[in-house]
CSV table of C-alpha atoms and ligand atoms in Angstrom, one decimal:
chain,number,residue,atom,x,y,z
A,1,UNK,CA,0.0,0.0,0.0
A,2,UNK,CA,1.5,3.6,-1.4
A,3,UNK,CA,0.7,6.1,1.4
A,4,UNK,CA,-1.0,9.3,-0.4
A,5,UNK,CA,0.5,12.4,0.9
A,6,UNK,CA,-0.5,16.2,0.8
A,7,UNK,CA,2.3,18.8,1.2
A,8,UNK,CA,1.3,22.4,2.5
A,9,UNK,CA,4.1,24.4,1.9
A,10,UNK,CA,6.4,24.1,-1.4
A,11,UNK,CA,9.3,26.5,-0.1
A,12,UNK,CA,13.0,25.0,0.7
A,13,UNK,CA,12.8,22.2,3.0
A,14,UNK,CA,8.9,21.4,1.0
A,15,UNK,CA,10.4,20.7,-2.1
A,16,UNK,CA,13.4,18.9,-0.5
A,17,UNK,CA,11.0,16.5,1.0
A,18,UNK,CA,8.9,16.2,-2.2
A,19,UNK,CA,11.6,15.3,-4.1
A,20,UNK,CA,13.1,12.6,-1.4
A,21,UNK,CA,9.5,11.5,-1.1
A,22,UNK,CA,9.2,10.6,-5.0
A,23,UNK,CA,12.8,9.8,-6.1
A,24,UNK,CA,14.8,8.2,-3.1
A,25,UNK,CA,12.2,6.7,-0.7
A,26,UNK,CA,9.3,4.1,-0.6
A,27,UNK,CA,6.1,3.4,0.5
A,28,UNK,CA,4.9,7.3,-0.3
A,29,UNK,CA,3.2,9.3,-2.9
A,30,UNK,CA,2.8,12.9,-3.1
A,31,UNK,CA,-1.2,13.2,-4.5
A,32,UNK,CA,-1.7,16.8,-3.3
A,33,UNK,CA,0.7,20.3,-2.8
A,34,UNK,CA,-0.6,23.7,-1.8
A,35,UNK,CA,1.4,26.8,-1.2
A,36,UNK,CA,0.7,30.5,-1.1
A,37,UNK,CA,2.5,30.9,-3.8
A,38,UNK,CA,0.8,28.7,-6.3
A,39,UNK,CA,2.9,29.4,-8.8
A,40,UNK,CA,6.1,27.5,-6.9
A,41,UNK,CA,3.6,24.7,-6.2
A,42,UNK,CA,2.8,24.2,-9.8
A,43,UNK,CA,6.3,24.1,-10.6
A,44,UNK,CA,7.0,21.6,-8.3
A,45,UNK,CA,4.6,19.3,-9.8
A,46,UNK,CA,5.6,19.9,-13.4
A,47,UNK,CA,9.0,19.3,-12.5
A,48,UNK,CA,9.2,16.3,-10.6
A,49,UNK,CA,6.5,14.8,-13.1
A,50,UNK,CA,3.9,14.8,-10.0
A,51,UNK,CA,0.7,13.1,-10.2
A,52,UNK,CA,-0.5,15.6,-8.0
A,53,UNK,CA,-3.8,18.0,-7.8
A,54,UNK,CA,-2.6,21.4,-6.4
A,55,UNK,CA,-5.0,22.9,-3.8
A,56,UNK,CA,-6.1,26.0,-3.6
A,57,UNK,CA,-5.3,25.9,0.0
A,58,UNK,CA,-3.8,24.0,3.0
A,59,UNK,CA,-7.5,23.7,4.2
A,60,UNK,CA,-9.1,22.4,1.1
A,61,UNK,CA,-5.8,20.2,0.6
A,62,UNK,CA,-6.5,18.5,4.6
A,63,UNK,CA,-9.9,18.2,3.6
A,64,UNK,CA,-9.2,15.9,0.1
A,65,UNK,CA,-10.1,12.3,0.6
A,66,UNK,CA,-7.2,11.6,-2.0
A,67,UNK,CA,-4.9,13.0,1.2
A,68,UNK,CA,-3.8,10.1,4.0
A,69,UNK,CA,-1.8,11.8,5.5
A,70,UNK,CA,0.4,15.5,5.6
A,71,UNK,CA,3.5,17.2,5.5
A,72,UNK,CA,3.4,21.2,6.5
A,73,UNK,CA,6.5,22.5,5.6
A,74,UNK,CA,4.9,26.3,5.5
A,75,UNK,CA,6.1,29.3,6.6
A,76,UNK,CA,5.9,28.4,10.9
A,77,UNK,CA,3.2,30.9,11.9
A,78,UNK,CA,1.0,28.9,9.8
A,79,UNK,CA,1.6,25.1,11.6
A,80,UNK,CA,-1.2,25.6,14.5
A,81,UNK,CA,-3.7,25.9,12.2
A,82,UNK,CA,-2.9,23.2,10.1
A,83,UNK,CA,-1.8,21.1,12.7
A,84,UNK,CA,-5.0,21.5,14.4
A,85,UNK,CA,-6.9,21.2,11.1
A,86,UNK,CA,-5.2,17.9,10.6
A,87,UNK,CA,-6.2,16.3,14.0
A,88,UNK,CA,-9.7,17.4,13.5
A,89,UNK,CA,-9.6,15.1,9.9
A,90,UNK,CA,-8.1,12.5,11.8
A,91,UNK,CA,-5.2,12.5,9.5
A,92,UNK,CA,-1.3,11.9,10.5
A,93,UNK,CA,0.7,14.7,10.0
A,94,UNK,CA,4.5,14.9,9.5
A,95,UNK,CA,5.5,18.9,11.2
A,96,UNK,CA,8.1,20.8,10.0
A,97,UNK,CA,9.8,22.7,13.4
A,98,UNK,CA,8.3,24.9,15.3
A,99,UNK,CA,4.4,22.8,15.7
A,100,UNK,CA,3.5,25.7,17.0
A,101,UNK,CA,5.3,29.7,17.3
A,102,UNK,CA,4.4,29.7,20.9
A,103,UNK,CA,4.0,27.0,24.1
A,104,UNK,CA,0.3,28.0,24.2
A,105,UNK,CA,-0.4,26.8,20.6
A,106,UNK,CA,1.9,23.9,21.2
A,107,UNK,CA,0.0,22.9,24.4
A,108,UNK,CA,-3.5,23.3,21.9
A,109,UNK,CA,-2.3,20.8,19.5
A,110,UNK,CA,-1.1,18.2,22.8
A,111,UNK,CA,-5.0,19.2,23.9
A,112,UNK,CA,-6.3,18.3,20.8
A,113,UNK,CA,-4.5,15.4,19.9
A,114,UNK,CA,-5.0,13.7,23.3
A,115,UNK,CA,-8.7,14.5,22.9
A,116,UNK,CA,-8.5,13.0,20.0
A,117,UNK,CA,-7.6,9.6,21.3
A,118,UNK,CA,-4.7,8.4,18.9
A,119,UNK,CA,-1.2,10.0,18.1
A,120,UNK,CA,-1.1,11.9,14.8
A,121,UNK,CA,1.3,14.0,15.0
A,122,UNK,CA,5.4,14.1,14.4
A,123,UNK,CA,7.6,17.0,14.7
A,124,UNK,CA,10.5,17.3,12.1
A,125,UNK,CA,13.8,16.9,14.7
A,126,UNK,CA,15.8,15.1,12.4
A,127,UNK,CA,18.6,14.8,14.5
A,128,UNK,CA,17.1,12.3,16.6
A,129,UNK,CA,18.0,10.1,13.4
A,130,UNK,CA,21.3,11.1,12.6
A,131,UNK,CA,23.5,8.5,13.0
A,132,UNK,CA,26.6,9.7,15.2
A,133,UNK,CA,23.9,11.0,17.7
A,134,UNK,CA,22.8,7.8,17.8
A,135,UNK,CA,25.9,6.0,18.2
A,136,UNK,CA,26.2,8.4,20.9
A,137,UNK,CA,23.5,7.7,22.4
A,138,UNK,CA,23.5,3.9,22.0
A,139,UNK,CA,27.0,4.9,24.3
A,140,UNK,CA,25.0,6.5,27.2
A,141,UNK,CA,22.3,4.1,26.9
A,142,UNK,CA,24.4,1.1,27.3
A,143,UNK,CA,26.3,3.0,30.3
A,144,UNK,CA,30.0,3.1,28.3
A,145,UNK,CA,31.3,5.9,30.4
A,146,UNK,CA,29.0,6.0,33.4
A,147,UNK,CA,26.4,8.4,34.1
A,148,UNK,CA,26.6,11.5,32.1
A,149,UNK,CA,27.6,14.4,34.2
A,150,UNK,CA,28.5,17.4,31.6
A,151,UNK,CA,28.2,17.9,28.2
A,152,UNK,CA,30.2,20.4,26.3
A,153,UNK,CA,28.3,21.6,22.8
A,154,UNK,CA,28.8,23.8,19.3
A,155,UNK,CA,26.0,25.0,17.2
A,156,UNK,CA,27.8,26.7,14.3
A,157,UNK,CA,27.3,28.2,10.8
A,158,UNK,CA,29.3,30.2,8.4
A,159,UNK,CA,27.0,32.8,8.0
A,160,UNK,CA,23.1,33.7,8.4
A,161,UNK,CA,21.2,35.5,5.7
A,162,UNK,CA,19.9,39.1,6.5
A,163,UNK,CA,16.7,38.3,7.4
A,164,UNK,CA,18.4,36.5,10.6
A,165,UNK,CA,17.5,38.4,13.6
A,166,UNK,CA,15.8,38.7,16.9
A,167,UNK,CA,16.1,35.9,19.1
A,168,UNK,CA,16.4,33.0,15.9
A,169,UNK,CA,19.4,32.2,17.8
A,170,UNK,CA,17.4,30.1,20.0
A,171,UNK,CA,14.1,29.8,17.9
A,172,UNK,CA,15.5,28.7,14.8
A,173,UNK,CA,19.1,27.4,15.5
A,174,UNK,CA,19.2,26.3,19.4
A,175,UNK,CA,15.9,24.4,19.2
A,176,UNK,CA,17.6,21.6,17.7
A,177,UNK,CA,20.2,20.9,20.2
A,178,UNK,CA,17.0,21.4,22.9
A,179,UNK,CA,15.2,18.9,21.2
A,180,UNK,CA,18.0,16.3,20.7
A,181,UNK,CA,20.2,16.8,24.4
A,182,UNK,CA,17.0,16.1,26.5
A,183,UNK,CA,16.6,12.7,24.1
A,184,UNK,CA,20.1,12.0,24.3
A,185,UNK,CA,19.8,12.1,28.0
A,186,UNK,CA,16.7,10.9,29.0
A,187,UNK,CA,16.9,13.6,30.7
A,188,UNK,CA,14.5,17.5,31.0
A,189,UNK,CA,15.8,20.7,31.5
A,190,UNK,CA,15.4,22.5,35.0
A,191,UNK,CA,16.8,25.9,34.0
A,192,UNK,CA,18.4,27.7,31.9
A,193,UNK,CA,21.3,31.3,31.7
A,194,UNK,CA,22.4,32.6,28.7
A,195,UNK,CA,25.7,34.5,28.5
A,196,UNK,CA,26.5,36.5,26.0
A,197,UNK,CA,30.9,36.7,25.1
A,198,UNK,CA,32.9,39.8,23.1
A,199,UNK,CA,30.7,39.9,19.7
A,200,UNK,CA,32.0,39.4,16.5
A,201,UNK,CA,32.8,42.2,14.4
A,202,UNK,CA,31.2,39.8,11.6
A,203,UNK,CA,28.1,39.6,13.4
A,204,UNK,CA,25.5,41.6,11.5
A,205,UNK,CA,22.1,43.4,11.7
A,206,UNK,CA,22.7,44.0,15.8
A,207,UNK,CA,23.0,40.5,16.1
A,208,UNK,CA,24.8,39.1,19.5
A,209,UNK,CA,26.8,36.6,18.2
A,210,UNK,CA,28.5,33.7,19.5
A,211,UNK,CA,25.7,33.6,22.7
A,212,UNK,CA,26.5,30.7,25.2
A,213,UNK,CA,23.4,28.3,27.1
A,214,UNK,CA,24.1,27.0,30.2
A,215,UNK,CA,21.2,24.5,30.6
A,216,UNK,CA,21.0,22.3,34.1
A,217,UNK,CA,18.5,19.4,33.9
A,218,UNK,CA,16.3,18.2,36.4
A,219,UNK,CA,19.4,15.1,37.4
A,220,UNK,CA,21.6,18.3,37.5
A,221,UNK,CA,23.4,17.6,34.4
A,222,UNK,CA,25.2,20.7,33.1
A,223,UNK,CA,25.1,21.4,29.5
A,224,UNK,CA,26.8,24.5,27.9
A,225,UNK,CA,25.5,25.4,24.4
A,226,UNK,CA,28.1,27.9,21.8
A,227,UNK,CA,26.0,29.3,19.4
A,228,UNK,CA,27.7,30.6,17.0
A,229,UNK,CA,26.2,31.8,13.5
A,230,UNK,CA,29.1,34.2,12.2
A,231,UNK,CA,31.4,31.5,12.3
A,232,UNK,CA,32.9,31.9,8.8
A,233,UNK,CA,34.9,28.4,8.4
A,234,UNK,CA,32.0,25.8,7.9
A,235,UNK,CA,28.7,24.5,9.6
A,236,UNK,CA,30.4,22.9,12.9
A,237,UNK,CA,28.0,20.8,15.3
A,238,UNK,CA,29.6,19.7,18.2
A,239,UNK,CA,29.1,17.6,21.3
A,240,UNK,CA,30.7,15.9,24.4
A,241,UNK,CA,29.5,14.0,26.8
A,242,UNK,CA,31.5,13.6,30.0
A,243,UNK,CA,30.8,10.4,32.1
A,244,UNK,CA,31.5,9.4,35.8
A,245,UNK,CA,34.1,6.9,33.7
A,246,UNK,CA,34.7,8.5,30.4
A,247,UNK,CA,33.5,10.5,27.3
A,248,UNK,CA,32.0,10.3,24.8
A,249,UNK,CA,31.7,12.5,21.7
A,250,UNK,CA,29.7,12.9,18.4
A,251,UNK,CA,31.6,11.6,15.7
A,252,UNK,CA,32.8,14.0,12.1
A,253,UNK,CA,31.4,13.7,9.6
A,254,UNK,CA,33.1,11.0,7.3
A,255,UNK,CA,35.0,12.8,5.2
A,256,UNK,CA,38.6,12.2,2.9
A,257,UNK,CA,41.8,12.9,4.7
A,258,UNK,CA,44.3,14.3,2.8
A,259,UNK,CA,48.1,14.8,3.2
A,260,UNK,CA,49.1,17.5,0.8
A,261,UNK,CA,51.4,20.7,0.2
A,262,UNK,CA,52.9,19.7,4.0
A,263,UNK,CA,49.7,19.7,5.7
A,264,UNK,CA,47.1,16.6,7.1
A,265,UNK,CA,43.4,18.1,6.3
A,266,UNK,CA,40.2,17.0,6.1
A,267,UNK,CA,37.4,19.6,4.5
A,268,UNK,CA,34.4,21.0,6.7
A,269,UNK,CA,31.1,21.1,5.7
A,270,UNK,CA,29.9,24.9,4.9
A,271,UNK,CA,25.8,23.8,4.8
A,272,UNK,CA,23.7,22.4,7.5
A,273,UNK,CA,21.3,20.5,4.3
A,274,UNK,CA,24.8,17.9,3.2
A,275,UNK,CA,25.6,17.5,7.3
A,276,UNK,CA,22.1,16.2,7.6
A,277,UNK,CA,20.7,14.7,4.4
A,278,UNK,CA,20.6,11.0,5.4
A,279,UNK,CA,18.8,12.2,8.4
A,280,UNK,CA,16.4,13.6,6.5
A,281,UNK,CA,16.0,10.3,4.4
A,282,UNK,CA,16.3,8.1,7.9
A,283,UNK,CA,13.5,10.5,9.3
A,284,UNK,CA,11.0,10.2,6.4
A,285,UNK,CA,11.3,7.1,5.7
A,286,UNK,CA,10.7,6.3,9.2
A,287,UNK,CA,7.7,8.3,9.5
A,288,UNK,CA,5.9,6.8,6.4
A,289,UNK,CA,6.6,3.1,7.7
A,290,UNK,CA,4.9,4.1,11.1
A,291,UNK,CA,2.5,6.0,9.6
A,292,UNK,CA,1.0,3.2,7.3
A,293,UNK,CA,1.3,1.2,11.1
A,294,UNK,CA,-0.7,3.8,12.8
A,295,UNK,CA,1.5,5.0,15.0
A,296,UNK,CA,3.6,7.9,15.8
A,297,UNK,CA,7.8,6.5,16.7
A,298,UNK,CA,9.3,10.0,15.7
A,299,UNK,CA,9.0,13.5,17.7
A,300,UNK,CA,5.5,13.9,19.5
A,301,UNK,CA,3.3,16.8,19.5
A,302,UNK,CA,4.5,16.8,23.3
A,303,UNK,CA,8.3,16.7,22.3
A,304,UNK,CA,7.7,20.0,20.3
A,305,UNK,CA,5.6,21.3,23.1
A,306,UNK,CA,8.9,21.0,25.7
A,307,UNK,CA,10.8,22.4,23.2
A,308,UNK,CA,8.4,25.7,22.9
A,309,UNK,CA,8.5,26.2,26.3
A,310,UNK,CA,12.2,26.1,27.2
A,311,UNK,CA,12.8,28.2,23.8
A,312,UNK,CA,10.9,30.5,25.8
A,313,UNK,CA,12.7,30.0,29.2
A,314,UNK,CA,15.8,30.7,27.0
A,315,UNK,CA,14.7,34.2,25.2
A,316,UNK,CA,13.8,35.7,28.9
A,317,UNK,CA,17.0,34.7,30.0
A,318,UNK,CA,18.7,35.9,27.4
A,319,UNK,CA,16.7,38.8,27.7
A,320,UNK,CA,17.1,39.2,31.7
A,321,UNK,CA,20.3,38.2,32.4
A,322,UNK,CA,19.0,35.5,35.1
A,323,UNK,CA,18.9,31.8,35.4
A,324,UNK,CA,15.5,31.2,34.5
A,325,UNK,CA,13.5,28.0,35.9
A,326,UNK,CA,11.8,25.5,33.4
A,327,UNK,CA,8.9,24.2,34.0
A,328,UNK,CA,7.2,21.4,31.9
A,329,UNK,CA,5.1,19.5,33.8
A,330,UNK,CA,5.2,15.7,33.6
A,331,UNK,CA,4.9,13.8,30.6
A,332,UNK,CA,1.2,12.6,29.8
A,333,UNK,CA,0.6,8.7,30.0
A,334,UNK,CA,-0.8,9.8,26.2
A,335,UNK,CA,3.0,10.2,24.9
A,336,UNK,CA,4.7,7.8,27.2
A,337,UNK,CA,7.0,4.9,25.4
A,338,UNK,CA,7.3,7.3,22.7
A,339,UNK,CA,10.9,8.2,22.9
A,340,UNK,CA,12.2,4.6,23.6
A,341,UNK,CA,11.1,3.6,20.1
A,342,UNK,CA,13.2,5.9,18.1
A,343,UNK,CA,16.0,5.8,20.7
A,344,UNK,CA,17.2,2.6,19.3
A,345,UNK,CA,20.0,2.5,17.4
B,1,NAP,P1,10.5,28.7,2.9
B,1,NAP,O1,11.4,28.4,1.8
B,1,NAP,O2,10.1,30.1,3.1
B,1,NAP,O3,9.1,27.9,2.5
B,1,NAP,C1,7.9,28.1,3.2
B,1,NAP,C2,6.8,28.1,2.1
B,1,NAP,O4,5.5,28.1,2.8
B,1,NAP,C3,6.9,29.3,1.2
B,1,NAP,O5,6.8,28.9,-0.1
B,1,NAP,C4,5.7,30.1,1.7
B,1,NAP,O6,5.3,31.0,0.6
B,1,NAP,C5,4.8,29.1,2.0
B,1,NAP,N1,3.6,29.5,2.9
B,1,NAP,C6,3.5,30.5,3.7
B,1,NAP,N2,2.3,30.6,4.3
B,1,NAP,C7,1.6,29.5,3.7
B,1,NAP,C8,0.2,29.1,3.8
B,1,NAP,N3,-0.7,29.7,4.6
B,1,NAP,N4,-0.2,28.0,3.1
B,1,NAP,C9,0.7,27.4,2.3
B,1,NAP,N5,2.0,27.8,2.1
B,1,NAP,C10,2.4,28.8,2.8
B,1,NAP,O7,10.9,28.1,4.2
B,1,NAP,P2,11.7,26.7,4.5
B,1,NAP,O8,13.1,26.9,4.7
B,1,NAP,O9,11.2,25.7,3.5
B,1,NAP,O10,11.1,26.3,5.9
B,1,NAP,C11,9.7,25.9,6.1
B,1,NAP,C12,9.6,25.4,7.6
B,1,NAP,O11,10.4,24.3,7.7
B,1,NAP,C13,10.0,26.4,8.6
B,1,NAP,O12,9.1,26.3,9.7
B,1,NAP,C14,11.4,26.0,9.0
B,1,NAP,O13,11.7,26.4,10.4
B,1,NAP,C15,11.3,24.5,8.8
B,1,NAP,N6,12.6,24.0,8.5
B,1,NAP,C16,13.1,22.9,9.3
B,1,NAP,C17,14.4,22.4,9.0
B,1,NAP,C18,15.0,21.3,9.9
B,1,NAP,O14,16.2,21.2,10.0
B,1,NAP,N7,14.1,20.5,10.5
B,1,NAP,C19,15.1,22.9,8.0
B,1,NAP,C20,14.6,23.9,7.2
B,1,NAP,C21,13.3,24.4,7.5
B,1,NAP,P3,5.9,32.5,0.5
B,1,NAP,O15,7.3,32.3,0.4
B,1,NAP,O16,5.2,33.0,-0.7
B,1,NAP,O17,5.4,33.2,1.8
């Protein structure tokens, strides 16, 4: 059975997924695009030879009964409403990050999903299926160096474009090592201080750039967080864990090593896209196999819910100066078991 898919949103990361979708992975068809720019969506569909209807809107496109199940990959203020919209059909949908721009609309979609009865929802945190943080993690599971104590992170890209500003520091580039870190630990955050180093003279549009997060969780494991965006020499993620007996860190990228003109090198990625790609493959993949299941093994609606709320905890700190608590409340029964599944390595 070919699960029929609907996409809302043909931008970037829409058309990546499309095209992964129809030419690299299995067991999915796109029937059905819509974007606010019909035009794009059209184009899409020509290009890749879809046999796809293109919707008027993300509304009528949830609606379809050709549509199974969806991808939003819209612009994020729009992925409460189509989130929501989803749940209401009773279809599975795959999330882009953020579910929701704020906890509060997060917390609607966990509402609405748990009065729903089933899980439908998956947030897009690809690096849950990356495959050095699971190595990593198949480390600290298996308790190689003891029980984590610190762990020691990088976040960093060349450059940002000009429309990167405000706090997208921790909304757009920080969320992902809040997502993966309190996976990787088993762990949730208690609080949170931001501090913020010299700027660099690179740094642009008013920016603060490199900012460092000092996260504790709630076992009092102390996690510091560069996040650096102005880096210049390549897209750089980073982290070490340090164990009661050992550490443990997240391996390079594999990559040729050469020995030329008297030196030993080995090239840096510049784009976060090539770092990830078979994450991206791993992740969809992963999500149309459950999906066809009827179940949810990826990032829950409550996993993007925690991640709204301490992306909140870290602008006011940021903004205050403070160490700010974080408060999540307890996992629901609803999502419980959730995590182990994709945990495996
Ligand atoms: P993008 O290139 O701007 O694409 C977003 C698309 O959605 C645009 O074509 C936009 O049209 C369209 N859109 C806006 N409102 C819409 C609506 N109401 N209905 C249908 N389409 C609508 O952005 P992107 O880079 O693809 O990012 C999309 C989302 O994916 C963002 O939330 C982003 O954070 C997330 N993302 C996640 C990752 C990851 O690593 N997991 C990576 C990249 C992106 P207009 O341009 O005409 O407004």
């Amino acid at each position: 059975m070919t699960l029929k898919i609907g996409v809302i949103g043909t931008g970037a990361i829409g058309q990546d997924h499309i095209r992964r979708i129809t030419n690299v992975l299995s067991g999915g068809e796109i029937v059905a695009v819509t974007d606010v720019n019909q035009e794009q969506a059209k184009q899409i569909v020509e290009v890749e030879k879809l046999n796809a209807k293109v919707y008027d809107d993300g509304h009528a496109l949830i609606q379809s009964e050709d549509v199974e199940a969806l991808i939003v990959t819209s612009w994020g203020p729009t992925h409460e409403e189509f989130v929501l919209a989803a749940i209401k059909a009773g279809k599975p949908v795959f999330c882009e990050k953020p579910l929701a721009t704020t906890a509060e609309g997060c917390k609607k979609i966990v509402d609405a999903e748990m009065a729903y009865g089933k899980p439908l929802v998956q947030v897009g945190f690809m690096r849950r299926y990356d495959k050095g943080y699971r190595a990593l993690k198949n480390v600290l599971d298996y308790q190689k160096i003891g029980e984590p104590l610190i762990v020691h992170c990088a976040h960093r890209n060349p450059t940002v474009p000009d429309n990167y500003i405000g706090d997208m520091a921790i909304t757009d580039t920080l969320v992902h090592e809040i997502d993966v870190l309190r996976w990787l630990l088993n762990d949730d955050y208690a609080s949170v201080q931001i501090v913020t180093p010299r700027t660099s003279s690179l740094a642009k549009n008013g920016l603060k750039d490199p900012i460092m997060v000092l996260l504790e969780t709630k076992k009092g494991i102390r996690i510091d967080v560069e996040v650096f965006v102005n880096c210049q020499f390549g897209y750089d993620i980073q982290c070490q864990v340090v164990g009661e007996t050992g550490t443990a860190n997240l391996p390079e990228p594999s990559s040729v090593i050469m020995r030329s003109e008297a030196k030993l090198s080995t090239e840096i990625l510049v784009d976060w896209k090539d770092r990830f790609i078979e994450s991206y493959d791993i992740e969809l993949q992963d999500w149309i196999n459950s999906t066809k299941k009827g179940i949810v093994s990826g990032p829950t609606a409550w996993d993007g819910y925690v991640v709204a709320v301490v992306s909140d905890a870290c602008v006011e700190a940021r903004n205050s100066g403070e160490i700010v608590s974080i408060a999540t409340g307890d996992i629901p029964e609803f999502y419980k078991g959730n995590l182990s599944i994709v945990g495996e390595a």
